[in-house]
Coordinates of C-alpha atoms in Angstrom, one line a residue:
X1 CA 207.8 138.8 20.7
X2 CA 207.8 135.9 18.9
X3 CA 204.9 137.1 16.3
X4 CA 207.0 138.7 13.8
X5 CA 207.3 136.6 10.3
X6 CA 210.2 135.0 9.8
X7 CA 213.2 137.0 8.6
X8 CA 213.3 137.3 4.9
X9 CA 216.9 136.8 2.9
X10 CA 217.5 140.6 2.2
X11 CA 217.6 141.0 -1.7
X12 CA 218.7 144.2 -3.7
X13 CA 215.5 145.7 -5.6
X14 CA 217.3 145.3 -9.5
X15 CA 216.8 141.6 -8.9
X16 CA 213.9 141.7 -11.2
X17 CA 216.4 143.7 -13.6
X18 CA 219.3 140.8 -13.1
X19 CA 216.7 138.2 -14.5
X20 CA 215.9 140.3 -17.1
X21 CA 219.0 141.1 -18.5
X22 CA 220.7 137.8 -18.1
X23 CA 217.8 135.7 -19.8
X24 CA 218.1 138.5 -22.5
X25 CA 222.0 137.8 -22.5
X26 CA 221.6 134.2 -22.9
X27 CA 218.9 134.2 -25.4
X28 CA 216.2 132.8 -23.3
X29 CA 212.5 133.5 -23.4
X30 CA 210.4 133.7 -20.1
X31 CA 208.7 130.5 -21.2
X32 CA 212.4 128.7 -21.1
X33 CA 213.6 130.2 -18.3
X34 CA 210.6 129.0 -16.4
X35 CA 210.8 125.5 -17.8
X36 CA 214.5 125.3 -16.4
X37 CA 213.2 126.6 -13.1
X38 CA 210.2 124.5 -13.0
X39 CA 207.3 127.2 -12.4
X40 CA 205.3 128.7 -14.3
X41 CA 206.0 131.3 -17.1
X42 CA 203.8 133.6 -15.4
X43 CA 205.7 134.0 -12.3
X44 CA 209.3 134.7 -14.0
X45 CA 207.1 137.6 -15.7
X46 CA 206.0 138.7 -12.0
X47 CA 209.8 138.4 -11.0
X48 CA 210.6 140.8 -14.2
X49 CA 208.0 143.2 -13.3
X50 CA 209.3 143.0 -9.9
X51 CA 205.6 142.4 -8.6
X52 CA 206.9 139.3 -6.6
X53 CA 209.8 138.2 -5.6
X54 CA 211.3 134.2 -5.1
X55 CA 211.7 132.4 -2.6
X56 CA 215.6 131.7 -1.7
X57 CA 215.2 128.4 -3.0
X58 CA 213.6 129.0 -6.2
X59 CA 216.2 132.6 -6.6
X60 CA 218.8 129.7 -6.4
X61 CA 217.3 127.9 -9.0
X62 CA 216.7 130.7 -11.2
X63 CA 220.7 131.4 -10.4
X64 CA 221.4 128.5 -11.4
X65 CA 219.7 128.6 -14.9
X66 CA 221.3 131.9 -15.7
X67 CA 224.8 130.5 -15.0
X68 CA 225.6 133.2 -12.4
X69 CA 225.5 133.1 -8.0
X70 CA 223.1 133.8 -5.9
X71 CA 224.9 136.9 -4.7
X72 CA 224.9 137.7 -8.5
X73 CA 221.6 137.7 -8.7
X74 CA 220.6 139.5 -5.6
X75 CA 223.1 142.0 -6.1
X76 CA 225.0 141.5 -3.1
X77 CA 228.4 141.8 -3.8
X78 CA 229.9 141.9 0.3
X79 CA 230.0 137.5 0.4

């Protein structure tokens, strides 16, 4: 039927691990990361923990900060 949620971009589980590792990399606290993203620094922590994840617009963003794609990010290599 047509009661099902939308479908949801697929994204690879280390997501929250890509973050992570590339802020590290480029010597970036959560606080500036967030600040380049425009939410709060909360919610990049809840991305790290892996507690939530973005929304395909805001991943974007976030790829965008890091300097790497979206398929980088999600861990999608097959684009």
């Amino acid at each position: 039927g047509h009661d099902r949620p939308p479908a949801r971009w697929m994204i690879n589980v280390e997501m929250n691990e890509v973050i992570r590792q590339r802020r590290d990399e480029l010597g970036m606290s959560q606080g500036d990361l967030a600040a380049k993203v425009g939410v709060d620094r909360r919610q990049i922590r809840r991305y790290e923990a892996g507690e939530t994840q973005p929304s395909l617009p805001v991943a974007k963003t976030i790829a965008r900060a890091l300097g790497i794609t979206i398929d980088e990010l999600a861990g999608d290599e097959t684009h």
